[in-house]
Short mmCIF file of C-alpha atoms and ligand atoms in Angstrom, two decimals:
data_model
loop_
_atom_site.label_atom_id
_atom_site.label_comp_id
_atom_site.label_asym_id
_atom_site.label_seq_id
_atom_site.Cartn_x
_atom_site.Cartn_y
_atom_site.Cartn_z
CA MET A 1373 112.72 -92.45 -46.78
CA THR A 1374 115.76 -94.63 -47.13
CA GLY A 1375 118.91 -92.53 -46.86
CA GLY A 1376 120.31 -92.32 -50.39
CA TYR A 1377 117.23 -91.25 -52.32
CA GLU A 1378 115.79 -87.96 -53.24
CA ALA A 1379 112.10 -87.44 -54.08
CA VAL A 1380 111.03 -85.21 -57.03
CA ILE A 1381 107.39 -84.09 -57.15
CA GLY A 1382 105.41 -81.82 -59.46
CA LEU A 1383 101.67 -81.01 -58.91
CA GLU A 1384 98.94 -80.32 -61.38
CA VAL A 1385 96.04 -78.38 -59.90
CA HIS A 1386 92.69 -77.75 -61.31
CA VAL A 1387 91.06 -74.72 -60.00
CA GLN A 1388 87.33 -74.23 -60.76
CA LEU A 1389 86.88 -70.56 -61.36
CA ARG A 1390 84.06 -68.75 -59.59
CA THR A 1391 82.70 -66.92 -62.61
CA ARG A 1392 79.02 -66.04 -62.95
CA THR A 1393 78.63 -68.10 -66.07
CA LYS A 1394 80.28 -71.06 -67.86
CA MET A 1395 83.40 -70.86 -69.95
CA PHE A 1396 81.72 -70.88 -73.35
CA CYS A 1397 78.04 -70.17 -72.85
CA ALA A 1398 75.66 -68.18 -70.68
CA CYS A 1399 74.62 -70.99 -68.44
CA ARG A 1400 75.00 -70.16 -64.67
CA ASN A 1401 78.16 -71.61 -63.00
CA GLN A 1402 76.82 -73.03 -59.80
CA VAL A 1403 76.81 -76.03 -57.57
CA GLY A 1404 73.76 -77.61 -55.96
CA ALA A 1405 71.14 -76.92 -58.65
CA PRO A 1406 68.86 -79.75 -59.78
CA PRO A 1407 70.71 -82.18 -62.06
CA ASN A 1408 70.92 -81.03 -65.73
CA SER A 1409 69.00 -77.76 -64.95
CA LEU A 1410 72.05 -75.61 -66.01
CA THR A 1411 72.63 -76.55 -69.56
CA CYS A 1412 72.09 -75.13 -73.04
CA PRO A 1413 72.88 -76.34 -76.65
CA VAL A 1414 76.44 -75.06 -76.39
CA CYS A 1415 77.55 -76.93 -73.27
CA LEU A 1416 75.44 -79.96 -74.37
CA GLY A 1417 77.44 -80.06 -77.63
CA LEU A 1418 74.59 -79.95 -79.96
CA PRO A 1419 75.45 -79.57 -83.64
CA GLY A 1420 75.67 -75.99 -85.09
CA THR A 1421 76.45 -74.24 -81.86
CA LEU A 1422 79.41 -71.93 -81.36
CA PRO A 1423 81.49 -71.31 -78.15
CA ALA A 1424 82.00 -67.66 -76.92
CA LEU A 1425 84.90 -67.15 -74.47
CA ASN A 1426 84.08 -65.93 -70.92
CA ALA A 1427 86.03 -62.58 -70.31
CA GLU A 1428 85.63 -62.99 -66.57
CA ALA A 1429 87.53 -66.32 -66.63
CA VAL A 1430 90.19 -64.66 -68.57
CA ARG A 1431 90.58 -61.86 -66.02
CA MET A 1432 90.70 -64.49 -63.23
CA ALA A 1433 93.49 -66.43 -64.96
CA LEU A 1434 95.30 -63.07 -65.47
CA ALA A 1435 94.95 -62.35 -61.68
CA LEU A 1436 96.66 -65.61 -60.84
CA GLY A 1437 99.33 -65.15 -63.43
CA LEU A 1438 100.19 -61.67 -62.02
CA ALA A 1439 100.18 -62.97 -58.40
CA VAL A 1440 102.83 -65.48 -59.20
CA ASP A 1441 104.93 -63.10 -61.36
CA ALA A 1442 104.30 -65.08 -64.49
CA ARG A 1443 104.66 -64.05 -68.13
CA ILE A 1444 101.27 -63.27 -69.68
CA GLN A 1445 101.23 -64.42 -73.24
CA PRO A 1446 99.70 -61.73 -75.47
CA GLU A 1447 98.35 -64.41 -77.68
CA SER A 1448 97.36 -68.02 -76.85
CA THR A 1449 95.07 -70.48 -78.50
CA PHE A 1450 92.61 -73.20 -77.73
CA TYR A 1451 92.83 -76.81 -78.66
CA ARG A 1452 90.44 -79.81 -78.70
CA LYS A 1453 91.41 -82.68 -76.53
CA GLN A 1454 89.38 -85.64 -77.71
CA TYR A 1455 88.15 -88.65 -75.72
CA PHE A 1456 84.85 -90.46 -75.31
CA TYR A 1457 83.15 -90.42 -72.00
CA PRO A 1458 79.51 -90.12 -71.12
CA ASP A 1459 80.06 -86.90 -69.02
CA LEU A 1460 81.61 -85.18 -72.12
CA PRO A 1461 78.77 -84.59 -74.41
CA LYS A 1462 80.82 -82.76 -77.15
CA GLY A 1463 83.37 -85.71 -77.42
CA TYR A 1464 86.11 -83.28 -76.70
CA GLN A 1465 87.37 -80.92 -74.09
CA ILE A 1466 88.38 -77.31 -75.18
CA THR A 1467 91.74 -76.59 -73.43
CA GLN A 1468 94.78 -74.51 -74.25
CA GLY A 1469 97.44 -75.58 -76.62
CA PRO A 1470 101.16 -75.36 -76.56
CA VAL A 1471 101.00 -71.72 -75.61
CA ALA A 1472 99.24 -71.04 -72.35
CA LEU A 1473 97.86 -67.66 -71.27
CA VAL A 1474 100.11 -67.77 -68.20
CA GLU A 1475 103.66 -69.12 -68.26
CA ASP A 1476 106.62 -69.32 -66.03
CA GLY A 1477 105.45 -68.15 -62.70
CA HIS A 1478 106.80 -68.93 -59.22
CA LEU A 1479 106.01 -69.17 -55.54
CA ALA A 1480 108.53 -68.88 -52.74
CA LEU A 1481 108.08 -71.56 -50.08
CA PRO A 1482 110.13 -72.44 -46.94
CA GLY A 1483 112.28 -75.51 -47.97
CA ASP A 1484 111.78 -78.68 -46.03
CA PRO A 1485 114.75 -78.88 -43.64
CA LYS A 1486 114.49 -82.67 -43.43
CA VAL A 1487 115.46 -82.99 -47.16
CA ARG A 1488 117.22 -79.72 -47.79
CA GLY A 1489 119.06 -79.36 -44.50
CA THR A 1490 117.72 -75.72 -44.21
CA ASP A 1491 114.41 -74.01 -44.32
CA ALA A 1492 115.72 -71.24 -46.60
CA PRO A 1493 113.10 -70.29 -49.09
CA VAL A 1494 112.94 -72.25 -52.30
CA ARG A 1495 111.51 -71.03 -55.41
CA VAL A 1496 108.93 -73.36 -56.94
CA ARG A 1497 108.27 -72.71 -60.54
CA LEU A 1498 104.75 -72.69 -62.13
CA GLU A 1499 105.37 -73.92 -65.71
CA ARG A 1500 101.95 -72.80 -67.03
CA ALA A 1501 98.39 -71.98 -66.11
CA HIS A 1502 95.87 -72.51 -68.91
CA LEU A 1503 92.09 -72.11 -69.33
CA GLU A 1504 89.95 -75.12 -70.02
CA GLU A 1505 86.43 -76.43 -69.42
CA ASP A 1506 85.28 -78.93 -66.91
CA ALA A 1507 83.17 -82.11 -67.76
CA GLY A 1508 79.91 -83.15 -66.31
CA LYS A 1509 79.69 -85.55 -63.37
CA SER A 1510 78.89 -89.30 -63.58
CA HIS A 1511 77.08 -90.93 -60.71
CA HIS A 1512 77.47 -94.71 -60.81
CA ASP A 1513 75.83 -95.65 -57.43
CA LEU A 1514 72.71 -93.57 -57.14
CA ASP A 1515 70.17 -96.39 -57.51
CA GLY A 1516 72.06 -99.58 -58.15
CA GLN A 1517 70.33 -99.74 -61.58
CA ALA A 1518 72.04 -97.51 -63.97
CA SER A 1519 74.67 -94.69 -64.24
CA HIS A 1520 73.47 -91.13 -64.18
CA VAL A 1521 75.08 -88.09 -65.76
CA ASP A 1522 74.66 -84.53 -64.45
CA LEU A 1523 75.86 -82.01 -67.02
CA ASN A 1524 75.60 -78.86 -64.84
CA ARG A 1525 79.32 -78.91 -64.49
CA ALA A 1526 79.96 -79.50 -68.24
CA GLY A 1527 81.59 -76.34 -69.45
CA VAL A 1528 82.45 -74.71 -66.01
CA PRO A 1529 85.74 -72.85 -66.42
CA LEU A 1530 88.79 -74.43 -64.95
CA LEU A 1531 92.36 -73.06 -64.64
CA GLU A 1532 94.89 -75.78 -64.74
CA ILE A 1533 98.06 -74.88 -62.97
CA VAL A 1534 101.09 -77.03 -63.82
CA GLY A 1535 103.82 -76.95 -61.32
CA ALA A 1536 107.46 -77.73 -62.25
CA PRO A 1537 109.14 -80.71 -60.72
CA ASP A 1538 110.72 -78.56 -58.02
CA LEU A 1539 109.26 -80.08 -54.76
CA ARG A 1540 111.45 -82.45 -52.81
CA SER A 1541 109.16 -83.91 -50.11
CA ALA A 1542 105.54 -84.69 -49.37
CA GLN A 1543 105.75 -81.72 -46.86
CA GLU A 1544 106.90 -79.42 -49.49
CA ALA A 1545 104.11 -80.56 -51.82
CA SER A 1546 101.54 -79.97 -49.11
CA ASP A 1547 102.93 -76.55 -48.30
CA TYR A 1548 102.93 -75.62 -52.01
CA LEU A 1549 99.35 -76.67 -52.43
CA LYS A 1550 98.33 -74.75 -49.31
CA ALA A 1551 100.06 -71.64 -50.62
CA LEU A 1552 98.28 -72.00 -53.93
CA HIS A 1553 95.01 -72.53 -52.25
CA ARG A 1554 95.34 -69.52 -50.05
CA LEU A 1555 96.19 -67.53 -53.14
CA VAL A 1556 93.31 -68.42 -55.27
CA VAL A 1557 90.82 -67.92 -52.44
CA ALA A 1558 92.31 -64.62 -51.62
CA LEU A 1559 92.12 -63.57 -55.14
CA GLY A 1560 88.43 -64.34 -55.06
CA ILE A 1561 88.81 -66.67 -58.16
CA CYS A 1562 87.92 -69.97 -56.53
CA ASP A 1563 85.74 -70.98 -53.57
CA GLY A 1564 88.53 -73.38 -52.49
CA ASN A 1565 86.20 -76.28 -51.58
CA LEU A 1566 88.40 -79.37 -51.89
CA GLU A 1567 85.72 -81.85 -51.00
CA GLU A 1568 83.29 -80.57 -53.68
CA GLY A 1569 86.17 -80.67 -56.13
CA SER A 1570 86.57 -76.83 -56.75
CA PHE A 1571 90.36 -77.26 -56.00
CA ARG A 1572 91.66 -80.67 -57.36
CA CYS A 1573 95.20 -81.98 -57.34
CA ASP A 1574 97.04 -84.71 -59.23
CA ALA A 1575 100.55 -85.39 -57.90
CA ASN A 1576 103.50 -86.70 -59.95
CA VAL A 1577 106.27 -88.22 -58.06
CA SER A 1578 109.54 -89.96 -58.81
CA VAL A 1579 112.55 -90.95 -56.84
CA ARG A 1580 116.31 -90.89 -57.77
CA ARG A 1581 119.57 -91.57 -56.05
CA ARG A 1582 120.73 -88.46 -54.38
CA GLY A 1583 122.98 -86.47 -56.74
CA ALA A 1584 121.83 -88.38 -59.78
CA PRO A 1585 121.48 -85.97 -62.69
CA GLU A 1586 118.30 -87.54 -64.22
CA PHE A 1587 114.93 -87.79 -62.80
CA GLY A 1588 113.49 -91.20 -61.92
CA THR A 1589 110.38 -92.82 -63.62
CA ARG A 1590 107.28 -90.93 -62.44
CA VAL A 1591 103.94 -92.00 -61.17
CA GLU A 1592 100.78 -89.81 -61.24
CA VAL A 1593 98.40 -90.07 -58.28
CA LYS A 1594 95.05 -88.78 -59.28
CA ASN A 1595 92.36 -86.86 -57.52
CA LEU A 1596 93.82 -86.09 -54.17
CA ASN A 1597 90.99 -83.99 -52.48
CA SER A 1598 92.63 -82.98 -49.19
CA PHE A 1599 95.98 -81.66 -47.99
CA ARG A 1600 96.40 -84.63 -45.80
CA PHE A 1601 95.77 -87.17 -48.66
CA VAL A 1602 98.37 -85.40 -50.79
CA ARG A 1603 100.99 -85.77 -47.97
CA GLN A 1604 99.92 -89.38 -47.06
CA ALA A 1605 99.82 -90.46 -50.70
CA LEU A 1606 103.16 -89.04 -51.56
CA GLU A 1607 104.81 -90.47 -48.42
CA PHE A 1608 103.44 -93.85 -49.43
CA GLU A 1609 104.70 -93.49 -53.03
CA ILE A 1610 108.12 -92.27 -52.04
CA ALA A 1611 108.64 -95.19 -49.66
CA ARG A 1612 107.26 -97.60 -52.27
CA HIS A 1613 109.72 -96.34 -55.03
CA ALA A 1614 112.68 -96.46 -52.54
CA ALA A 1615 111.82 -100.02 -51.49
CA LEU A 1616 111.53 -101.05 -55.25
CA LEU A 1617 114.81 -99.55 -56.17
CA ASP A 1618 116.55 -101.08 -53.06
CA GLN A 1619 115.40 -104.38 -54.22
CA GLY A 1620 116.92 -103.75 -57.64
CA GLY A 1621 113.56 -103.33 -59.09
CA ALA A 1622 112.14 -100.51 -61.41
CA VAL A 1623 109.24 -98.20 -61.00
CA GLN A 1624 106.58 -98.57 -63.66
CA MET A 1625 105.32 -95.40 -65.15
CA GLU A 1626 101.50 -95.38 -64.40
CA THR A 1627 98.50 -93.59 -62.98
CA ARG A 1628 97.47 -94.58 -59.44
CA GLY A 1629 94.76 -93.63 -57.15
CA TRP A 1630 94.73 -93.09 -53.36
CA ASP A 1631 92.73 -95.32 -51.26
CA ALA A 1632 92.16 -93.41 -48.04
CA ALA A 1633 90.52 -96.21 -46.17
CA ALA A 1634 93.48 -98.61 -46.93
CA GLY A 1635 96.04 -95.85 -46.62
CA GLU A 1636 97.77 -96.82 -49.91
CA THR A 1637 97.89 -96.07 -53.58
CA ARG A 1638 96.63 -98.52 -56.17
CA GLY A 1639 97.60 -98.89 -59.86
CA GLN A 1640 94.85 -97.73 -62.20
CA ARG A 1641 96.37 -97.57 -65.66
CA THR A 1642 99.92 -97.99 -67.16
CA LYS A 1643 101.65 -95.88 -69.87
CA GLU A 1644 100.84 -98.46 -72.48
CA ALA A 1645 97.21 -97.83 -71.84
CA ALA A 1646 97.66 -94.04 -72.13
CA MET A 1647 95.26 -92.33 -74.36
CA ASP A 1648 95.97 -90.47 -77.58
CA TYR A 1649 93.95 -87.39 -77.45
CA ARG A 1650 94.35 -86.27 -81.02
CA TYR A 1651 94.73 -82.69 -80.07
CA PHE A 1652 94.06 -80.14 -82.75
CA PRO A 1653 93.34 -76.43 -82.81
CA GLU A 1654 89.74 -75.43 -81.94
CA PRO A 1655 88.49 -74.16 -85.25
CA ASP A 1656 85.49 -72.25 -83.51
CA LEU A 1657 87.46 -69.94 -81.27
CA PRO A 1658 89.82 -67.22 -82.49
CA PRO A 1659 93.24 -66.88 -80.68
CA LEU A 1660 92.94 -65.27 -77.21
CA ARG A 1661 94.51 -61.85 -77.26
CA VAL A 1662 95.08 -59.70 -74.28
CA THR A 1663 96.24 -56.15 -74.39
CA PRO A 1664 98.66 -54.49 -71.85
CA ALA A 1665 95.82 -52.29 -70.75
CA GLU A 1666 93.68 -55.31 -69.90
CA VAL A 1667 96.65 -56.85 -67.94
CA GLU A 1668 97.24 -53.50 -66.08
CA ALA A 1669 93.51 -53.18 -65.12
CA VAL A 1670 93.68 -56.63 -63.56
CA ARG A 1671 96.97 -55.79 -61.80
CA ALA A 1672 95.45 -52.64 -60.34
CA ALA A 1673 92.57 -54.58 -58.93
CA LEU A 1674 94.66 -57.23 -57.11
CA PRO A 1675 94.25 -57.57 -53.32
CA GLU A 1676 97.17 -57.77 -51.00
CA LEU A 1677 98.63 -61.20 -51.57
CA PRO A 1678 98.53 -63.73 -48.66
CA GLU A 1679 102.31 -64.30 -48.63
CA HIS A 1680 102.91 -60.60 -48.45
CA ARG A 1681 100.40 -60.27 -45.65
CA ILE A 1682 101.98 -63.14 -43.82
CA ARG A 1683 105.50 -61.57 -44.04
CA ARG A 1684 104.11 -58.20 -42.87
CA TRP A 1685 102.24 -59.67 -39.81
CA ARG A 1686 105.44 -61.70 -38.93
CA GLU A 1687 107.65 -58.59 -38.92
CA ALA A 1688 105.08 -56.32 -37.20
CA TYR A 1689 103.84 -58.70 -34.62
CA GLY A 1690 106.78 -61.17 -34.14
CA LEU A 1691 104.60 -64.22 -35.08
CA GLY A 1692 105.92 -67.57 -36.01
CA ALA A 1693 105.48 -68.89 -39.57
CA ASP A 1694 102.86 -71.47 -38.48
CA GLU A 1695 100.94 -68.78 -36.52
CA ALA A 1696 100.84 -66.37 -39.38
CA HIS A 1697 99.79 -69.07 -41.83
CA THR A 1698 96.99 -70.18 -39.52
CA LEU A 1699 95.70 -66.48 -39.38
CA ALA A 1700 95.89 -66.42 -43.21
CA GLN A 1701 93.73 -69.59 -43.54
CA SER A 1702 90.72 -67.79 -45.23
CA PRO A 1703 89.86 -64.21 -46.24
CA ALA A 1704 87.24 -64.26 -43.55
CA PHE A 1705 89.60 -65.30 -40.88
CA THR A 1706 92.12 -62.75 -42.02
CA GLY A 1707 89.35 -60.03 -42.13
CA TYR A 1708 88.45 -60.79 -38.48
CA PHE A 1709 91.95 -60.87 -37.35
CA GLU A 1710 92.84 -57.55 -38.90
CA ALA A 1711 89.73 -55.81 -37.62
CA LEU A 1712 90.42 -57.19 -34.20
CA ALA A 1713 94.04 -56.09 -34.29
CA GLU A 1714 93.04 -52.50 -35.39
CA ARG A 1715 90.34 -52.09 -32.79
CA CYS A 1716 92.20 -53.45 -29.80
CA GLY A 1717 95.41 -51.77 -30.68
CA SER A 1718 97.70 -54.83 -30.43
CA GLY A 1719 98.38 -57.19 -33.32
CA ARG A 1720 100.24 -59.59 -31.01
CA ALA A 1721 97.26 -59.83 -28.54
CA ALA A 1722 94.77 -60.16 -31.32
CA ALA A 1723 96.86 -63.03 -32.78
CA ALA A 1724 96.96 -64.71 -29.47
CA TRP A 1725 93.16 -64.58 -29.06
CA MET A 1726 92.49 -65.78 -32.63
CA LEU A 1727 94.93 -68.70 -32.32
CA GLY A 1728 93.77 -69.48 -28.81
CA GLU A 1729 90.17 -68.94 -27.54
CA VAL A 1730 88.61 -68.06 -30.92
CA SER A 1731 90.06 -71.06 -32.63
CA ARG A 1732 89.21 -73.37 -29.87
CA THR A 1733 85.56 -72.17 -29.84
CA LEU A 1734 85.24 -72.58 -33.58
CA ASN A 1735 86.71 -76.09 -33.39
CA ASP A 1736 84.53 -77.19 -30.46
CA ARG A 1737 81.48 -75.99 -32.08
CA GLY A 1738 82.27 -76.97 -35.73
CA LEU A 1739 81.90 -73.30 -36.90
CA ALA A 1740 83.50 -71.20 -39.51
CA ILE A 1741 84.65 -67.69 -38.56
CA GLU A 1742 81.79 -66.26 -40.58
CA ALA A 1743 79.49 -67.86 -37.97
CA PHE A 1744 81.41 -66.71 -34.86
CA PRO A 1745 78.86 -65.08 -32.50
CA VAL A 1746 81.05 -62.31 -31.21
CA SER A 1747 81.96 -59.37 -33.45
CA PRO A 1748 85.53 -58.10 -33.62
CA ASP A 1749 84.28 -54.86 -32.12
CA VAL A 1750 83.07 -56.60 -28.94
CA LEU A 1751 85.97 -58.95 -28.72
CA ALA A 1752 88.38 -55.94 -29.01
CA GLY A 1753 86.51 -54.43 -25.95
CA LEU A 1754 87.68 -57.53 -23.96
CA VAL A 1755 91.31 -57.59 -25.30
CA ARG A 1756 91.54 -53.92 -24.47
CA LEU A 1757 90.64 -54.44 -20.83
CA VAL A 1758 93.31 -57.13 -20.60
CA GLU A 1759 95.84 -54.99 -22.42
CA ALA A 1760 95.02 -52.02 -20.05
CA ARG A 1761 95.51 -54.50 -17.13
CA THR A 1762 92.04 -53.69 -15.91
CA LEU A 1763 91.19 -57.38 -16.23
CA SER A 1764 93.44 -60.35 -15.64
CA LEU A 1765 93.93 -62.70 -18.67
CA GLY A 1766 92.66 -65.69 -16.57
CA ALA A 1767 89.35 -63.92 -15.77
CA ALA A 1768 89.10 -62.65 -19.33
CA LYS A 1769 89.35 -66.19 -20.71
CA GLU A 1770 87.43 -68.13 -17.98
CA GLN A 1771 84.66 -65.63 -17.33
CA VAL A 1772 84.27 -62.75 -19.73
CA PHE A 1773 84.75 -64.67 -23.04
CA PRO A 1774 82.20 -67.22 -22.28
CA ALA A 1775 79.79 -64.44 -21.30
CA LEU A 1776 80.40 -62.74 -24.69
CA LEU A 1777 79.76 -65.95 -26.44
CA ALA A 1778 76.56 -66.28 -24.60
CA GLY A 1779 75.59 -62.80 -25.67
CA GLU A 1780 75.51 -61.27 -22.28
CA GLY A 1781 76.64 -57.87 -23.52
CA ASP A 1782 79.92 -56.07 -23.97
CA ALA A 1783 83.07 -56.76 -21.95
CA GLU A 1784 82.94 -53.62 -19.75
CA ALA A 1785 79.41 -54.29 -18.62
CA ILE A 1786 80.16 -57.97 -17.85
CA VAL A 1787 83.26 -57.05 -15.85
CA ALA A 1788 81.35 -54.52 -13.88
CA GLN A 1789 78.31 -56.74 -13.31
CA LYS A 1790 80.46 -59.73 -12.13
CA GLY A 1791 82.78 -57.53 -10.15
CA LEU A 1792 85.80 -58.89 -12.11
CA ALA A 1793 87.85 -55.73 -12.43
CA GLN A 1794 91.47 -56.47 -11.69
CA VAL A 1795 92.99 -55.39 -8.36
CA SER A 1796 96.23 -53.58 -8.86
CA ASP A 1797 95.75 -51.65 -5.63
CA ARG A 1798 99.00 -52.26 -3.71
CA ALA A 1799 97.62 -52.12 -0.21
CA ALA A 1800 95.13 -54.87 -1.05
CA ILE A 1801 97.91 -56.99 -2.64
CA GLU A 1802 100.33 -56.46 0.30
CA GLY A 1803 97.65 -57.91 2.70
CA LEU A 1804 97.26 -60.97 0.61
CA VAL A 1805 100.99 -61.39 0.16
CA ALA A 1806 101.52 -61.26 3.97
CA GLN A 1807 98.80 -63.91 4.43
CA VAL A 1808 100.31 -66.22 1.94
CA LEU A 1809 103.86 -65.72 3.29
CA ALA A 1810 102.65 -66.53 6.84
CA ALA A 1811 100.78 -69.62 5.65
CA ASN A 1812 103.99 -70.99 3.75
CA PRO A 1813 106.92 -70.82 6.10
CA GLY A 1814 108.63 -73.79 4.48
CA PRO A 1815 108.83 -72.41 0.96
CA VAL A 1816 109.78 -68.99 2.40
CA ALA A 1817 112.71 -70.52 4.24
CA GLN A 1818 113.92 -72.38 1.13
CA ILE A 1819 113.71 -69.13 -0.99
CA ARG A 1820 115.82 -67.39 1.56
CA GLN A 1821 118.42 -70.18 1.17
CA GLY A 1822 118.51 -69.48 -2.56
CA LYS A 1823 115.73 -71.64 -4.02
CA GLU A 1824 114.50 -68.83 -6.19
CA SER A 1825 112.28 -71.13 -8.37
CA LEU A 1826 109.74 -71.46 -5.49
CA LYS A 1827 108.81 -67.74 -5.89
CA GLY A 1828 106.54 -68.64 -8.79
CA PHE A 1829 104.69 -71.09 -6.51
CA LEU A 1830 104.04 -68.22 -4.06
CA VAL A 1831 102.95 -65.92 -6.69
CA GLY A 1832 100.43 -68.60 -7.81
CA GLN A 1833 99.22 -68.81 -4.18
CA VAL A 1834 98.60 -65.07 -4.01
CA LEU A 1835 96.76 -65.04 -7.33
CA LYS A 1836 94.64 -67.80 -6.11
CA ALA A 1837 93.94 -66.01 -2.91
CA GLY A 1838 92.81 -63.13 -5.03
CA GLN A 1839 90.45 -65.29 -7.09
CA GLY A 1840 92.11 -64.51 -10.42
CA ARG A 1841 91.51 -60.81 -10.00
CA LEU A 1842 95.03 -59.63 -9.09
CA ASP A 1843 97.46 -58.04 -11.37
CA ALA A 1844 100.17 -60.64 -11.65
CA LYS A 1845 102.90 -57.98 -12.35
CA VAL A 1846 102.11 -56.13 -9.15
CA VAL A 1847 101.89 -59.28 -7.07
CA THR A 1848 105.37 -60.31 -8.30
CA GLU A 1849 106.78 -56.97 -7.37
CA VAL A 1850 105.13 -56.78 -3.88
CA LEU A 1851 106.10 -60.35 -3.10
CA GLY A 1852 109.74 -59.78 -4.11
CA GLU A 1853 109.89 -56.68 -1.88
CA ALA A 1854 108.24 -58.54 1.09
CA LEU A 1855 110.81 -61.41 0.68
CA ALA A 1856 113.74 -58.96 0.50
CA LYS A 1857 112.66 -57.18 3.50
CA GLY A 1858 112.72 -60.38 5.42
CA GLY A 1859 109.57 -59.12 7.30
CA VAL A 1860 107.06 -61.80 8.01
P1 ADP B 683 102.74 -84.55 -69.43
O1 ADP B 683 103.29 -84.14 -70.81
O2 ADP B 683 102.64 -86.01 -69.32
O3 ADP B 683 101.63 -83.82 -68.89
P2 ADP B 683 104.67 -82.95 -68.01
O4 ADP B 683 106.01 -82.91 -68.43
O5 ADP B 683 103.76 -81.73 -68.46
O6 ADP B 683 103.96 -84.23 -68.42
O7 ADP B 683 104.54 -82.90 -66.51
C1 ADP B 683 103.37 -83.03 -65.82
C2 ADP B 683 103.62 -82.86 -64.33
O8 ADP B 683 104.52 -83.78 -63.92
C3 ADP B 683 104.23 -81.54 -64.00
O9 ADP B 683 103.58 -81.12 -62.83
C4 ADP B 683 105.65 -81.91 -63.74
O10 ADP B 683 106.21 -81.05 -62.72
C5 ADP B 683 105.60 -83.39 -63.25
N1 ADP B 683 106.75 -84.06 -63.49
C6 ADP B 683 107.34 -84.26 -64.74
N2 ADP B 683 108.39 -85.02 -64.59
C7 ADP B 683 108.44 -85.57 -63.35
C8 ADP B 683 109.37 -86.53 -62.66
N3 ADP B 683 110.26 -87.12 -63.21
N4 ADP B 683 109.13 -86.64 -61.31
C9 ADP B 683 108.05 -85.97 -60.68
N5 ADP B 683 107.26 -85.05 -61.33
C10 ADP B 683 107.46 -84.91 -62.62
ZN1 ZN B 684 75.46 -73.90 -71.47
MG1 MG B 685 101.87 -81.69 -69.45
#
């Protein structure tokens, strides 16, 4: 972005809650059922029906609130937000009013050093998180004849999380969104499926001169359904605003959409066209009251939070931030890693395998960890052999790991059967070292003249002569001794 500007970003995230039933009726909350099969008079908005609040949705909202250290409002209310659209059969959406169940939370994130000059943690505030209901889904291109409406999603519980304008770059926005995503998935309140719309993001962005006291005019980019789109759309908008301001122009307050194919945002509607939703209190629902005992029960059931887990791993295993975040990508991945770490006795080695061979295999085969064919127990058997130096890392990766994937048995049996046990027997290694030194008089002479860096080459030659079965540490020792003796 052009030097003298600063971006200001605030995200609004809609989290579809994984409750058993819908927000105000007993219809199942489920994707993939035949269109309009999960509906009833309440979610169809038929006259004479009454909504009844889903207690599970309230508990899920409380879990999020507690996880971000928010204030839980003992009493909050529901409002009607009115607009006409075919996928909204009632003619209004029930949402929360000026007081939300969850207010004033925060998440700590690493700052973006490119805009802040440091990666010191920044505190990103969550203004509020409120409960509301989803609308149905319109399909405009099913048959080229007519639009179709599927009301299975009408009345599904949503938690809208409104972030404060505390983010300062597209990178920070994407980091914030990922942290929030990790959190709702770890809490078990959302399936986290961005493509299917279970976790949706609208991004508000403005640009101002660095040091200016006021925010610039903001634009809202709607419906960003991947982390990459959020980053790309924001980078595009920030550059667009900066260029406009540089030319002495002004940013227009408007809603825009991201066109992924074109790699640009497009105007959709301006402020003048903004709707008046005629909000008013929902007369059919009493105020939502939560007691301290209810809040404490939810607190007691919270799992370990991802950011805490990440910090713990980084401290215990010396992992980098990116490595730890990758390991925390999903509860299943985290679960596999922790089981592997515990069973192989080395968190560091377990992390290296998860980030290396395991991730590579998952990527190559397009699999999720849930479908990984080797159990943590069996993989731990392999990692233990390497850690005990019974097996070289090279042989473990190139020969035993593929055999485990192919279901050929456990690591010890494969090593025995293929004769891969690592040789750390000094006499055998001394023999190979002598052969390699004799075959490489040139490098040996150069090392003697001080060209130490060639030692690595000779170690490599010895390991090769040992067909990947030699203990590299013993080889290095023996080679060093042989060179020092000046034998050969
Ligand atoms: P509205 O009343 O239109 O919903 P809010 O003040 O509630 O507007 O803000 C909605 C979102 O826009 C929040 O996520 C907030 O952080 C963000 N936001 C508000 N002002 C700005 C701004 N000037 N630049 C960027 N984001 C902003
Ligand atoms: Zn229903
Ligand atoms: Mg608002």
